[in-house]
Every structure is written in C-alpha cells, then in structure tokens.
PDB file of C-alpha atoms in Angstrom:
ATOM      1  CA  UNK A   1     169.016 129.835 144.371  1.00 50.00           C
ATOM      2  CA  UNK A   2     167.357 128.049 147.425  1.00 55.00           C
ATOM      3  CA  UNK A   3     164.816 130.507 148.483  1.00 59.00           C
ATOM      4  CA  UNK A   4     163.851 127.927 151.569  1.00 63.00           C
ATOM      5  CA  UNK A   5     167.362 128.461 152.913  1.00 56.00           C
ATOM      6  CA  UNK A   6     166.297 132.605 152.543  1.00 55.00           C
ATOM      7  CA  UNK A   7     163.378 132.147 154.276  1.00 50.00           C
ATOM      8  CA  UNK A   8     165.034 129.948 157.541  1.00 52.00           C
ATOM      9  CA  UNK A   9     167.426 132.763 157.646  1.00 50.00           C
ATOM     10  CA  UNK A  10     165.564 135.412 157.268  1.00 51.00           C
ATOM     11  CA  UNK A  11     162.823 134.464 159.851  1.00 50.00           C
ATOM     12  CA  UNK A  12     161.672 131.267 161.952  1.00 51.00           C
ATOM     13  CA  UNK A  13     158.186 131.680 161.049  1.00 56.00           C
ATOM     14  CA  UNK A  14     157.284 129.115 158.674  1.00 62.00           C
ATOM     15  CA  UNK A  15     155.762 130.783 155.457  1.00 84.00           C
ATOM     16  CA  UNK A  16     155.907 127.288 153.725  1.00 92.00           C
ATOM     17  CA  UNK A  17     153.657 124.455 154.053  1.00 95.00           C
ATOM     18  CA  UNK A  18     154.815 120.767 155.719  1.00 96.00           C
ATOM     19  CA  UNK A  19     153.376 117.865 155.147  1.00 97.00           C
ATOM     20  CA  UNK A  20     154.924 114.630 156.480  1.00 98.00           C
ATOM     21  CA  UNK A  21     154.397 111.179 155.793  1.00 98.00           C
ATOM     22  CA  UNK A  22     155.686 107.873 158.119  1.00 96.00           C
ATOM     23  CA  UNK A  23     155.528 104.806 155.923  1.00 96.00           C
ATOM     24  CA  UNK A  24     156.380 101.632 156.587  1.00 94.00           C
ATOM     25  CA  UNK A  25     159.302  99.644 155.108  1.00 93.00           C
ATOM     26  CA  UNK A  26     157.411  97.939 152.886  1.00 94.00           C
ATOM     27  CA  UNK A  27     157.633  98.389 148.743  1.00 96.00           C
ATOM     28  CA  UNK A  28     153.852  98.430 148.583  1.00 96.00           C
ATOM     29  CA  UNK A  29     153.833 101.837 150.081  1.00 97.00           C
ATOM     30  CA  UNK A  30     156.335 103.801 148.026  1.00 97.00           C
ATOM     31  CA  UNK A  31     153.083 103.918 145.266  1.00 97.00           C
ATOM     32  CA  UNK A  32     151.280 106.156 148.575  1.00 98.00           C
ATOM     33  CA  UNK A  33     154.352 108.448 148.021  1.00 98.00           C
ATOM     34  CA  UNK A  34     154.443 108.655 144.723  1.00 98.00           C
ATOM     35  CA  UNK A  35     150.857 109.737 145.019  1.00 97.00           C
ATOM     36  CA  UNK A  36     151.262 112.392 147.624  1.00 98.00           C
ATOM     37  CA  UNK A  37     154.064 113.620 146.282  1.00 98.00           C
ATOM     38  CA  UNK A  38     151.837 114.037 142.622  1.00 98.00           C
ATOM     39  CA  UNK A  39     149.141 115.834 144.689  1.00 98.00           C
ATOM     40  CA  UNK A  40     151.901 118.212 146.001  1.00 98.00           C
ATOM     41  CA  UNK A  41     153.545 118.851 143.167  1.00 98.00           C
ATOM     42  CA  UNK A  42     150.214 119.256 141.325  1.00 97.00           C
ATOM     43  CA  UNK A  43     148.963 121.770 143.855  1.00 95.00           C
ATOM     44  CA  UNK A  44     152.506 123.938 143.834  1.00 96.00           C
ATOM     45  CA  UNK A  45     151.771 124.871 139.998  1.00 95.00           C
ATOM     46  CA  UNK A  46     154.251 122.021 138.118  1.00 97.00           C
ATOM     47  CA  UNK A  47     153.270 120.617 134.767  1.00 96.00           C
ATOM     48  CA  UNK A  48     152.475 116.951 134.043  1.00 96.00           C
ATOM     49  CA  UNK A  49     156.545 116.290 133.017  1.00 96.00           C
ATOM     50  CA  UNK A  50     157.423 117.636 136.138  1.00 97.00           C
ATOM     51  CA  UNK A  51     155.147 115.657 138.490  1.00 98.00           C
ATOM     52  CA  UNK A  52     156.151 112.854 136.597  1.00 97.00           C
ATOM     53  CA  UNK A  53     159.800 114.073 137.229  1.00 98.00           C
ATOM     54  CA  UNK A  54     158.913 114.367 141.226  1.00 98.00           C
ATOM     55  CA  UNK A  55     157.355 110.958 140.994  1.00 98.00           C
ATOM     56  CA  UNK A  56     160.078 108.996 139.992  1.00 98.00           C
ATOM     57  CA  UNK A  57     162.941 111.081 142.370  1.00 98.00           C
ATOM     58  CA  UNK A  58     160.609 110.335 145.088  1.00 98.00           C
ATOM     59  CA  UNK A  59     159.841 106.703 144.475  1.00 98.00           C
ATOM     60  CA  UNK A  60     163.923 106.172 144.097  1.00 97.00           C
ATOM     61  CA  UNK A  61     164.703 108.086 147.279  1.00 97.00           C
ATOM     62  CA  UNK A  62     162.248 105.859 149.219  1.00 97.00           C
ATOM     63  CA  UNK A  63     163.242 102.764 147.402  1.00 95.00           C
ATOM     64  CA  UNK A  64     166.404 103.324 148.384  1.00 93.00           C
ATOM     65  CA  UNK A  65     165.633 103.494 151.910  1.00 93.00           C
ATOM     66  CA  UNK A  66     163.699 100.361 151.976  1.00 92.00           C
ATOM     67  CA  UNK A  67     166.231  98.556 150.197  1.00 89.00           C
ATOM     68  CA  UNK A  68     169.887  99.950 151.686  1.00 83.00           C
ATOM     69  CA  UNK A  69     168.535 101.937 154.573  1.00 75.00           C
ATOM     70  CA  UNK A  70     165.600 100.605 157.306  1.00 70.00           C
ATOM     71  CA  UNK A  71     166.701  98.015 159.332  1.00 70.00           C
ATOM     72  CA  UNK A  72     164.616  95.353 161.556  1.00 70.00           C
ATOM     73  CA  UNK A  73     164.833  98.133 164.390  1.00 69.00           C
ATOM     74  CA  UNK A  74     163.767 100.695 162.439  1.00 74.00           C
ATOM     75  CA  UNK A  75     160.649  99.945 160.431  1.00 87.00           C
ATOM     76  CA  UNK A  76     159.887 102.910 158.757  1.00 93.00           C
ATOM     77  CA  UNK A  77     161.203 106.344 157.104  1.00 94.00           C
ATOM     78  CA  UNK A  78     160.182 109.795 156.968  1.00 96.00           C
ATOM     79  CA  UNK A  79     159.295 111.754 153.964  1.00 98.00           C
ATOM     80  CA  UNK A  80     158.603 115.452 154.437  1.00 98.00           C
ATOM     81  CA  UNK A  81     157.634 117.818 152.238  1.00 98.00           C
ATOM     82  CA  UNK A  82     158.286 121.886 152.364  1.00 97.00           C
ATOM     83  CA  UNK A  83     155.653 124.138 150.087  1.00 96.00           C
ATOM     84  CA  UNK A  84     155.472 127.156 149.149  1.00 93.00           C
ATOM     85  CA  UNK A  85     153.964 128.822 145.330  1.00 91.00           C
ATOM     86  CA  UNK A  86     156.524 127.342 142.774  1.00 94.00           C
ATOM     87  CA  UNK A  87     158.851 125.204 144.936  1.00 96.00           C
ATOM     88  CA  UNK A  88     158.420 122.146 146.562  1.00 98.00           C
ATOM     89  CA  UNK A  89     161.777 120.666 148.855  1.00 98.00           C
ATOM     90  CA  UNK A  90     160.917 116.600 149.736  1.00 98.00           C
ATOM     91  CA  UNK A  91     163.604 115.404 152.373  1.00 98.00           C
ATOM     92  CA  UNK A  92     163.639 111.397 152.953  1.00 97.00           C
ATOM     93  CA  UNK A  93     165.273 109.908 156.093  1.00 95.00           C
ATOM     94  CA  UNK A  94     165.819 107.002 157.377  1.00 92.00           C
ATOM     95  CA  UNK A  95     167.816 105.607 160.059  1.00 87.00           C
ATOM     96  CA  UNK A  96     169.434 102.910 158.808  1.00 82.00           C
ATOM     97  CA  UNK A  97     172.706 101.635 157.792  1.00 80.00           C
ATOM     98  CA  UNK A  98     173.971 104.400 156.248  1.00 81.00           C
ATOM     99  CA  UNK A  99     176.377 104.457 152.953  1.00 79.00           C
ATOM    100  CA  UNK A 100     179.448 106.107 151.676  1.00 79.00           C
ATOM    101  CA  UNK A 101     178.290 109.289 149.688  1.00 80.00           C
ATOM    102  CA  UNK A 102     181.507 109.286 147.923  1.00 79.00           C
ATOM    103  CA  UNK A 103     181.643 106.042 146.830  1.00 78.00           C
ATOM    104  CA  UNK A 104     178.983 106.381 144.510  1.00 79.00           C
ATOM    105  CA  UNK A 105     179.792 105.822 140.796  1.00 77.00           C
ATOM    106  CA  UNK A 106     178.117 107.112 137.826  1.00 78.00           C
ATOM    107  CA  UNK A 107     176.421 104.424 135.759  1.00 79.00           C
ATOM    108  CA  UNK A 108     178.589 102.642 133.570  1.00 79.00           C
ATOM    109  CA  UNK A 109     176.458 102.045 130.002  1.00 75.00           C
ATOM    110  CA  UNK A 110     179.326  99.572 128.583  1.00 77.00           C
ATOM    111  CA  UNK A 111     178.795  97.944 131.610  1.00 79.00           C
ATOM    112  CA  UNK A 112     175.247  98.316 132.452  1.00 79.00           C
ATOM    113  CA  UNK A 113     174.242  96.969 136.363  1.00 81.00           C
ATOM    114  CA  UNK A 114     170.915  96.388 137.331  1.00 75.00           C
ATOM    115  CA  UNK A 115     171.133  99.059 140.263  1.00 76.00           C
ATOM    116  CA  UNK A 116     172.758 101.788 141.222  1.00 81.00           C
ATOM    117  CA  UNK A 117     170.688 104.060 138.837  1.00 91.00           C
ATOM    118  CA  UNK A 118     168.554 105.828 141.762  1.00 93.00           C
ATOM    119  CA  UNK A 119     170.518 108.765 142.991  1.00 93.00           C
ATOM    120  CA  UNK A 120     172.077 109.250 139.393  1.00 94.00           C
ATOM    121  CA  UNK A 121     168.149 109.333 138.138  1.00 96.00           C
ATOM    122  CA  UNK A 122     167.232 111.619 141.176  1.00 97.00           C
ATOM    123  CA  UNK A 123     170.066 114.061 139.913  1.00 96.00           C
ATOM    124  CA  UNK A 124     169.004 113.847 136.649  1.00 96.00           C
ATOM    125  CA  UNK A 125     165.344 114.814 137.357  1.00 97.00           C
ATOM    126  CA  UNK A 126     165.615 117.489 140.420  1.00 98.00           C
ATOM    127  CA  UNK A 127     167.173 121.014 140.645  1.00 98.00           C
ATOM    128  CA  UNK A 128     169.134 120.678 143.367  1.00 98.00           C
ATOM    129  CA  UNK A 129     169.877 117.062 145.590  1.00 97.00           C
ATOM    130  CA  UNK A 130     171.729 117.302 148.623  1.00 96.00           C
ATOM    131  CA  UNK A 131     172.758 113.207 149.944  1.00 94.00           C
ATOM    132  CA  UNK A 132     173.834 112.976 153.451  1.00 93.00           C
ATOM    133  CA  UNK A 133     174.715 109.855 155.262  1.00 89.00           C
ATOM    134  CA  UNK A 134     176.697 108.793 158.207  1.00 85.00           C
ATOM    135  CA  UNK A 135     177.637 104.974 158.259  1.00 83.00           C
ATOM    136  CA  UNK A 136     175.368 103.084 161.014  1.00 81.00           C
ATOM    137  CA  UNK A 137     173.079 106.353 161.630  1.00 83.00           C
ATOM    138  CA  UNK A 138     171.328 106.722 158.798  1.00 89.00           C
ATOM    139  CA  UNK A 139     171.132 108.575 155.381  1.00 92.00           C
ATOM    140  CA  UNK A 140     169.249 112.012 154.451  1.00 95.00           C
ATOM    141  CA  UNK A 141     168.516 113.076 150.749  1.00 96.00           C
ATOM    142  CA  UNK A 142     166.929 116.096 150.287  1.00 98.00           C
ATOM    143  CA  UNK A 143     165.957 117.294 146.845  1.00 98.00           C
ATOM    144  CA  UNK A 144     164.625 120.762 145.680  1.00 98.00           C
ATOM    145  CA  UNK A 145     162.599 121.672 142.450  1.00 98.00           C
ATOM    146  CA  UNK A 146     160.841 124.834 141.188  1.00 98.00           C
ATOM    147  CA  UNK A 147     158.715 125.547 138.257  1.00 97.00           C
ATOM    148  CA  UNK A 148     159.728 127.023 135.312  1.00 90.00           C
ATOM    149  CA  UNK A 149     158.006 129.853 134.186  1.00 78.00           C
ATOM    150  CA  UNK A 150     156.796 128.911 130.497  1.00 68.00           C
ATOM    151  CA  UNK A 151     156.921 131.537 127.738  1.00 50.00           C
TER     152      UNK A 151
ATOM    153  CA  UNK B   1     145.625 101.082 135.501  1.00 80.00           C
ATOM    154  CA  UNK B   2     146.606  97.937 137.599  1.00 91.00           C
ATOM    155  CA  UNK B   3     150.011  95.981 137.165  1.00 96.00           C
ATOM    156  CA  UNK B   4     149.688  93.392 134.732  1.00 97.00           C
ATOM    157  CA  UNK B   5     152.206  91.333 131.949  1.00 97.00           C
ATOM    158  CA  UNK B   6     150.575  89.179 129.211  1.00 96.00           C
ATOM    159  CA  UNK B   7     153.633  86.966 127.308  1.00 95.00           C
ATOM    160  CA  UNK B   8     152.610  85.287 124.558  1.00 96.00           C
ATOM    161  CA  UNK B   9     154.306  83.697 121.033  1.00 95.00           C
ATOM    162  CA  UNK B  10     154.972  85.514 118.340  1.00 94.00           C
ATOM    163  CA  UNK B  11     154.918  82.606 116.160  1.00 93.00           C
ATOM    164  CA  UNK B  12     155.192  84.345 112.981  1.00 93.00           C
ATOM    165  CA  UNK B  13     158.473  86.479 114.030  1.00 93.00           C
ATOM    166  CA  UNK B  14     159.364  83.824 116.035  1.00 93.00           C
ATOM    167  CA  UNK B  15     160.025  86.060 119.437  1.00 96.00           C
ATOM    168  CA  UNK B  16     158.098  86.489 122.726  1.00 97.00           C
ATOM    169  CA  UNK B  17     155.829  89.543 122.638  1.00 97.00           C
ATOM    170  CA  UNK B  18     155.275  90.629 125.937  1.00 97.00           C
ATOM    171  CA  UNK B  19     152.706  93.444 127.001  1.00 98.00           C
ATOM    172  CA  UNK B  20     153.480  95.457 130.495  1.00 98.00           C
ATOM    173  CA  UNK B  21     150.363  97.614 131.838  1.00 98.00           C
ATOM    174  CA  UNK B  22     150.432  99.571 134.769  1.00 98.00           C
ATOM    175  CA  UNK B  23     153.015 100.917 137.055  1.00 98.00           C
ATOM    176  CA  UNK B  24     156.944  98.942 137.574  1.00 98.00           C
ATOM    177  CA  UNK B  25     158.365  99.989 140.761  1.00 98.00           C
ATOM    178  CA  UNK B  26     159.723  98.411 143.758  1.00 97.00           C
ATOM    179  CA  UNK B  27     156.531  96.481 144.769  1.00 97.00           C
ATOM    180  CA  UNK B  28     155.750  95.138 141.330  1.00 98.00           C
ATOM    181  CA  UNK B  29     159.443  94.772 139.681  1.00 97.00           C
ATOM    182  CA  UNK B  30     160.139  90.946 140.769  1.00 97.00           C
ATOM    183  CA  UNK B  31     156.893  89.840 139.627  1.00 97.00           C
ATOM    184  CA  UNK B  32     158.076  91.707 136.011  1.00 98.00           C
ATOM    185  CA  UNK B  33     161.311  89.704 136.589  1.00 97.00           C
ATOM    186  CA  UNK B  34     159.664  86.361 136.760  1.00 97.00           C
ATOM    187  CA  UNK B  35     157.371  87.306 133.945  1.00 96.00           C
ATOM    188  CA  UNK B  36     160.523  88.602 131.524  1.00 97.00           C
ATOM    189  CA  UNK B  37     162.763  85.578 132.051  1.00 97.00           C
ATOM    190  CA  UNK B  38     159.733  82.901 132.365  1.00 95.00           C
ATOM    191  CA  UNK B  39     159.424  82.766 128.447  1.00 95.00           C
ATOM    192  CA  UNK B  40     163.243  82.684 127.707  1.00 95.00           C
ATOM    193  CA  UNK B  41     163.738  79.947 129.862  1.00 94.00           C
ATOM    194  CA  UNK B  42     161.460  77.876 127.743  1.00 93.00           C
ATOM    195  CA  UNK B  43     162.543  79.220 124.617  1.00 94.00           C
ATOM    196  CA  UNK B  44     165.236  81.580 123.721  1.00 96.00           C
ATOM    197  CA  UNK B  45     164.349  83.915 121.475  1.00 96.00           C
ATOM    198  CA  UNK B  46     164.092  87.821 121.105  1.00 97.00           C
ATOM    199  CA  UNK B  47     161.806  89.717 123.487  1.00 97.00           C
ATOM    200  CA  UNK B  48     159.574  92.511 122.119  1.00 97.00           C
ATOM    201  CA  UNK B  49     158.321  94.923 125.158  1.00 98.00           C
ATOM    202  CA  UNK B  50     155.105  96.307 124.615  1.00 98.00           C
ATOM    203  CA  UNK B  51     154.875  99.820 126.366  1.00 98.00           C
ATOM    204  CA  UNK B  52     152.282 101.525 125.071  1.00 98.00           C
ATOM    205  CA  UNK B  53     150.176 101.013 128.423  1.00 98.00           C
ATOM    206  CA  UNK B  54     153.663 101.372 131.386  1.00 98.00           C
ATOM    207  CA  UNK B  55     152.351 104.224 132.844  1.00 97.00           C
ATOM    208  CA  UNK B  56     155.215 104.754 134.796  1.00 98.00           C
ATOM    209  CA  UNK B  57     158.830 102.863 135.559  1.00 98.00           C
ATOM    210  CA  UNK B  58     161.854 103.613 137.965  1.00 97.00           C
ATOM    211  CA  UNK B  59     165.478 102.122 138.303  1.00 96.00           C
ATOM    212  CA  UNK B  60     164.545  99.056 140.296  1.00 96.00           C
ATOM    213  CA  UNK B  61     162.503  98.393 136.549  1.00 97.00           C
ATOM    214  CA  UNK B  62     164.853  99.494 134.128  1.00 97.00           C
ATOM    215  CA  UNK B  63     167.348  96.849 136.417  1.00 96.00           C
ATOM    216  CA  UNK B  64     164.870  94.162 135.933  1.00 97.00           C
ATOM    217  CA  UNK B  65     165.122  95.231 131.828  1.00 97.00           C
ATOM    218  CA  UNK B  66     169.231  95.367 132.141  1.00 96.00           C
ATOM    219  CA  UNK B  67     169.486  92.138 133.868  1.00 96.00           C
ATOM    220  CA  UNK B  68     166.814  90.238 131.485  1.00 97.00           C
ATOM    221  CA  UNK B  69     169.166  91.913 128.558  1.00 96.00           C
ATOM    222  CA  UNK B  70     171.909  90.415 129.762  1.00 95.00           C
ATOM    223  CA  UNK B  71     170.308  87.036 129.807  1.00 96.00           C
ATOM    224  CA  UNK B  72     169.372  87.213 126.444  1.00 97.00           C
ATOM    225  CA  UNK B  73     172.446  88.815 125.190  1.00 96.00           C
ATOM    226  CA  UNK B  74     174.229  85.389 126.016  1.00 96.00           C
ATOM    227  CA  UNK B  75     172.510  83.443 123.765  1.00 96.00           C
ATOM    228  CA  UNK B  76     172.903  86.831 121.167  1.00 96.00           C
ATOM    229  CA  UNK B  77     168.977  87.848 121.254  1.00 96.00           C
ATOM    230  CA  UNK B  78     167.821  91.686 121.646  1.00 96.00           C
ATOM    231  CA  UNK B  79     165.042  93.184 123.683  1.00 97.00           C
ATOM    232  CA  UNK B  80     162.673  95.392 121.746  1.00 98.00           C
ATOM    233  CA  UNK B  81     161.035  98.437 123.658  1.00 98.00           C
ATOM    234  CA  UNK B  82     158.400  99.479 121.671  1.00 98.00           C
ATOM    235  CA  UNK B  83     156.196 102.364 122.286  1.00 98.00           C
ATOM    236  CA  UNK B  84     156.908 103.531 125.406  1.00 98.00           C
ATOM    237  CA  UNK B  85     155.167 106.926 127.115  1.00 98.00           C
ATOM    238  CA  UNK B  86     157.461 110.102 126.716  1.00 97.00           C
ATOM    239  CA  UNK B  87     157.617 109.977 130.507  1.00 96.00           C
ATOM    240  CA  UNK B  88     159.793 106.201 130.032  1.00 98.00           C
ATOM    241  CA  UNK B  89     161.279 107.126 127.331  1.00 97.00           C
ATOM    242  CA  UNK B  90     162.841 110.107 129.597  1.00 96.00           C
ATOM    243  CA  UNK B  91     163.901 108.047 131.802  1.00 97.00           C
ATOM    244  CA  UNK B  92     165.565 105.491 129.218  1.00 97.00           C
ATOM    245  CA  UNK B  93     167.217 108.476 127.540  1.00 96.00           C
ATOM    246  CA  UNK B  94     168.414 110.389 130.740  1.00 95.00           C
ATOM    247  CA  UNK B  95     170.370 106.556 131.515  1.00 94.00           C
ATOM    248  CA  UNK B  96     171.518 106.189 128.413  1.00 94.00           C
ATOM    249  CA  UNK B  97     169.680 103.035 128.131  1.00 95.00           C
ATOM    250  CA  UNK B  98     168.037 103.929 125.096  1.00 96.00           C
ATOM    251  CA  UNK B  99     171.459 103.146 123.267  1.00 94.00           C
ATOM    252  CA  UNK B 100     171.342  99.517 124.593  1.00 94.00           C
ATOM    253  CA  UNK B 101     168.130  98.472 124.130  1.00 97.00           C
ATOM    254  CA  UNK B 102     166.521  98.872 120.865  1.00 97.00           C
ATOM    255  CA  UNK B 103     163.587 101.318 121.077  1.00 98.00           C
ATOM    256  CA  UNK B 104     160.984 101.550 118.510  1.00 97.00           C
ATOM    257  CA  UNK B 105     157.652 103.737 118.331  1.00 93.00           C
TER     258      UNK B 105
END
C-alpha cells in the first residue's frame, strides 16, 4: 500500500514533508546523502537496522548515478525526499545516459562480478523500488519504506 | 570513525591481516582496492579482513572484496571476513556473499 499515491489523489495539498538535495557528481558527496537521508529516516520513527537499511539504498542509488548516469553536461543529480509519520519515499534523478531497465540481471553467486549488486541490494533493503529510465534522458529510481510497528 | 586500512604480516599464520575502519563506499573503495591487492602482489598468501571497526559498506565495496577474491583465488588462497557489524553482515548475507567468502566472528 503506497499511502503517498492516496494522498496525491486524494488532494494536491501536500500533507508530507520535502526536502531536496542537489549534489554534485562527485563520490565524496554520496557520504552528505547518506547522512541526510539517516537524519530523515531517524526523524520519521525507523529503528537503527532500518536507517542503516535507507543508508545503503540511498548511497547505491546515488552511486549509481555518478557512475552510469551524470554526464560532463550534467554535473549533478537530485535526491528528494517525501515525509510523512512512518514513511519516508527518496526519489534520485539524474539526467544522464540512461540504461535498459530490463536488461538488468540478478547477481550471479557462481559467477560473482564486482558490480551490478546496487539495484539488486536496493530491492533487497526497501519496500517498494520503482526504476525508470529512458536511454539518453536520464534514469529515475524511486524507493518507498515504512516502519514496522514492533510488538 | 575516519577511513583507514592497516596491512600488516601475520608471520605466524603466514597470511596478511588487514584491519578496515571507517566507512567503504564510492569515495573510499579504490583506495581499499589498492590497499587489498598491495600485499598480495608482494606476497601471495591468504587475506584475513578485520571488520570489527567497518562501520558501514555498499556494493561498490563488496566489488572491491569480489574482485580481490578472485585474485587470490588464482593462486588458490581465501579471504577471511572476520567480525563484521550485523549491519555488513546483512548486506553479505542478502548477496549471498557470505557463501563465498569465509566469514568468521
């Protein structure tokens, strides 16, 4: 259940929260996201496993960009973040070269590569992770999680 | 707790024991690189991973770890994880690379 998509249709007001962050294409700056994004997270109500969880699908997501996406035209990405008590959404999009969503394969272990693992480990770690990409144009992967109420 | 390897021999065991601190991620994952295959170069041996103090690792990391592996796998050596965080060892579990490495407490 994406109760972000209820709230869009049900009115335009924005009930949640946005925060977004411009960084440059640079790897030194994907640690700034990693601690935004644990500031968020913290702030929404997740535990410590699941901030860690948000860390690492965050850090992949604009890894990827600065590795398969930016371009010498475009120097940075976008990161933004939708909040609201429980759920956090963090969309990151860049406008770069773009990739084939379906050509995408699942990590081989008897053949193990050194990449490839990002969007498998952002699957892994998230609720829901929508990929979309349009060779040339650029690619958008937005990713949803929401706490888990503890007994 | 700033990026940092220390390599040093294990003369006793007779295998590198090399101790990663701090965070692996895009930024610091070619300077692990260097540091991982620096030692086997020189001498080739097995490679014990201390991971008590990785506070936190991604893919581009775990590739550095895969493609080290293979290196040593050529001349039939292992890599030895030990101790990492639960928050690595989730990640080394959810890519099944606990199975090719060998992890130890």
């Amino acid at each position: 259940m994406n109760s972000f998509s209820q709230i869009a249709a049900s009115s335009e007001d924005c009930i949640y929260d946005k925060i977004q962050l411009i960084l440059p294409n640079k790897p030194e700056y994907v640690s700034v996201a990693r601690l935004t994004a644990s500031a968020i997270a913290n702030r929404v109500g997740f535990n410590i496993e699941d901030i860690e969880d948000i860390k690492v699908a965050i850090a992949e997501a604009c890894t990827n960009a600065i590795l398969h996406g930016c371009t010498e035209c475009e120097n940075s990405f976008v990161i933004d973040f939708k909040v609201e008590p429980g759920n956090i959404e963090i969309t990151v999009k860049d406008k770069g070269k773009g990739m084939q969503v379906d050509k995408l394969k699942k990590p081989d272990l008897s053949n193990p590569k050194e990449g490839g693992l990002g969007v498998f480990i952002i699957k892994s770690l998230m609720d829901e992770v929508e990929l979309k990409s349009n060779e040339g144009r650029g690619t958008v992967l937005t990713m949803r999680k929401s706490v888990t109420e503890e007994e | 707790m700033a990026f940092n390897v220390e390599c040093t021999k294990n003369e006793a065991q007779g295998n590198w024991y090399v101790k990663v601190e701090g965070e692996v991620d895009v930024y610091t994952a070619p300077k692990l690189k260097e540091k991982l295959l620096d030692p086997i170069e020189k001498e080739k041996t097995d490679l014990v991973v201390d991971m008590h103090d990785l506070v936190y690792i991604d893919s581009t990391g775990l590739g550095v770890f895969i493609g080290v592996l293979r290196r040593v796998k050529e001349y039939n050596g292992n890599i030895v994880l030990k101790g990492p965080r639960d928050n690595v060892k989730r990640l080394l579990e959810i890519t099944g690379l606990n199975k090719i490495f060998i992890v130890e407490e």
